[in-house]
mmCIF file of C-alpha atoms in Angstrom:
data_model
loop_
_atom_site.group_PDB
_atom_site.id
_atom_site.type_symbol
_atom_site.label_atom_id
_atom_site.label_comp_id
_atom_site.label_asym_id
_atom_site.label_seq_id
_atom_site.Cartn_x
_atom_site.Cartn_y
_atom_site.Cartn_z
ATOM 1 C CA ASP A 123 -28.228 -214.474 8.746
ATOM 2 C CA ILE A 124 -31.187 -213.416 6.625
ATOM 3 C CA VAL A 125 -30.706 -210.161 4.811
ATOM 4 C CA ASP A 126 -33.942 -208.369 4.029
ATOM 5 C CA THR A 127 -33.563 -205.895 1.157
ATOM 6 C CA THR A 128 -37.214 -205.690 0.095
ATOM 7 C CA ALA A 129 -39.178 -202.584 1.080
ATOM 8 C CA PRO A 130 -42.674 -202.817 2.494
ATOM 9 C CA GLU A 131 -45.608 -202.344 0.101
ATOM 10 C CA ILE A 132 -48.303 -199.706 0.737
ATOM 11 C CA VAL A 133 -51.623 -200.706 -0.818
ATOM 12 C CA SER A 134 -54.753 -198.593 -1.153
ATOM 13 C CA SER A 135 -57.691 -198.386 -3.523
ATOM 14 C CA SER A 136 -56.993 -194.856 -4.828
ATOM 15 C CA ASN A 137 -54.529 -191.970 -4.786
ATOM 16 C CA LYS A 138 -57.395 -189.744 -3.630
ATOM 17 C CA ILE A 139 -59.271 -190.034 -0.327
ATOM 18 C CA THR A 140 -62.565 -188.101 -0.075
ATOM 19 C CA ILE A 141 -64.206 -187.271 3.226
ATOM 20 C CA GLU A 142 -67.032 -184.952 4.214
ATOM 21 C CA VAL A 143 -66.242 -181.686 5.990
ATOM 22 C CA ASN A 144 -66.159 -182.080 9.808
ATOM 23 C CA SER A 145 -65.877 -185.869 9.537
ATOM 24 C CA PRO A 146 -63.350 -187.773 11.655
ATOM 25 C CA PHE A 147 -60.244 -188.767 9.701
ATOM 26 C CA ASN A 148 -57.583 -191.342 10.552
ATOM 27 C CA ALA A 149 -55.094 -191.612 7.671
ATOM 28 C CA LEU A 150 -54.106 -195.151 8.676
ATOM 29 C CA ASN A 151 -57.623 -196.423 7.890
ATOM 30 C CA TYR A 152 -57.066 -195.846 4.168
ATOM 31 C CA ILE A 153 -53.979 -198.027 3.542
ATOM 32 C CA THR A 154 -52.720 -201.546 4.115
ATOM 33 C CA VAL A 155 -49.003 -202.150 4.518
ATOM 34 C CA THR A 156 -47.406 -205.547 3.898
ATOM 35 C CA ASP A 157 -43.807 -206.706 4.095
ATOM 36 C CA ASN A 158 -42.042 -209.900 3.081
ATOM 37 C CA TYR A 159 -40.370 -210.294 6.491
ATOM 38 C CA ASP A 160 -41.889 -208.048 9.197
ATOM 39 C CA GLU A 161 -45.358 -207.536 10.517
ATOM 40 C CA ILE A 162 -45.705 -203.780 9.957
ATOM 41 C CA THR A 163 -47.217 -201.960 12.924
ATOM 42 C CA ASP A 164 -48.601 -198.403 13.043
ATOM 43 C CA ASP A 165 -45.418 -197.130 14.646
ATOM 44 C CA MET A 166 -43.469 -198.205 11.539
ATOM 45 C CA ILE A 167 -45.566 -195.865 9.371
ATOM 46 C CA THR A 168 -45.162 -192.091 9.226
ATOM 47 C CA ILE A 169 -47.634 -189.686 7.695
ATOM 48 C CA ASP A 170 -46.414 -186.271 6.537
ATOM 49 C CA GLY A 171 -48.977 -183.558 5.840
ATOM 50 C CA GLU A 172 -51.881 -182.031 7.695
ATOM 51 C CA VAL A 173 -55.574 -182.430 6.924
ATOM 52 C CA ASP A 174 -57.950 -179.771 8.188
ATOM 53 C CA THR A 175 -61.268 -181.644 8.301
ATOM 54 C CA ALA A 176 -63.108 -178.384 9.106
ATOM 55 C CA THR A 177 -62.032 -176.692 5.879
ATOM 56 C CA ILE A 178 -63.087 -177.796 2.381
ATOM 57 C CA GLY A 179 -60.038 -178.307 0.172
ATOM 58 C CA GLU A 180 -57.371 -180.723 -1.015
ATOM 59 C CA TYR A 181 -54.512 -181.755 1.254
ATOM 60 C CA PRO A 182 -51.448 -183.706 0.096
ATOM 61 C CA ILE A 183 -50.129 -186.369 2.472
ATOM 62 C CA THR A 184 -47.225 -188.818 2.231
ATOM 63 C CA TYR A 185 -47.223 -192.226 3.816
ATOM 64 C CA THR A 186 -43.824 -193.814 4.507
ATOM 65 C CA ALA A 187 -43.449 -197.392 5.787
ATOM 66 C CA THR A 188 -40.114 -198.620 7.086
ATOM 67 C CA ASP A 189 -39.369 -202.234 8.076
ATOM 68 C CA SER A 190 -36.972 -203.398 10.825
ATOM 69 C CA SER A 191 -34.143 -203.724 8.253
ATOM 70 C CA GLY A 192 -34.436 -200.023 7.284
ATOM 71 C CA ASN A 193 -36.096 -200.628 3.910
ATOM 72 C CA SER A 194 -38.747 -198.002 3.203
ATOM 73 C CA THR A 195 -41.279 -196.985 0.636
ATOM 74 C CA SER A 196 -43.424 -193.884 0.282
ATOM 75 C CA VAL A 197 -46.758 -193.160 -1.407
ATOM 76 C CA ASN A 198 -48.351 -189.743 -2.008
ATOM 77 C CA LYS A 199 -52.082 -189.288 -1.677
ATOM 78 C CA THR A 200 -54.493 -186.374 -1.787
ATOM 79 C CA VAL A 201 -57.201 -186.023 0.864
ATOM 80 C CA ILE A 202 -60.222 -184.132 -0.446
ATOM 81 C CA VAL A 203 -62.429 -182.562 2.198
ATOM 82 C CA SER A 204 -65.781 -181.972 0.491
ATOM 83 C CA GLU A 205 -69.166 -180.497 1.343
ATOM 84 C CA LYS A 206 -71.596 -182.713 3.186
ATOM 85 C CA MET A 207 -73.618 -184.897 0.882
ATOM 86 C CA THR A 208 -77.297 -184.204 1.040
ATOM 87 C CA PRO A 209 -79.595 -187.217 0.801
ATOM 88 C CA LEU A 210 -81.846 -187.398 -2.228
ATOM 89 C CA ASN A 211 -85.466 -187.541 -1.137
#
C-alpha cells in the first residue's frame, strides 16, 4: 500500500486579492491547488470567510485543501473590495 503523508499545496500570486465593488467574485479563481498523489477537485477545497462585494473593505478568507488521505494545508488571504477604477481619458 502507498501511504500519502504529503499535504496539498495551495499556490497563488499574492496574499491579497483586489476586486472592484459590485464585481463578481469566485474565490476558487484565485488559487491553484496541487497534490503529489490526488487530483484536487473543488469539493476538496473549503473557503472560510465572507466577502461582501457590494461594500468597500477588506475581508479575510482562509482556503483549506484536503487530499483523499486526510492531509490538509491552509492559506490565509485578504480580499480587498475597492472603488471602481475610472479610465484615464
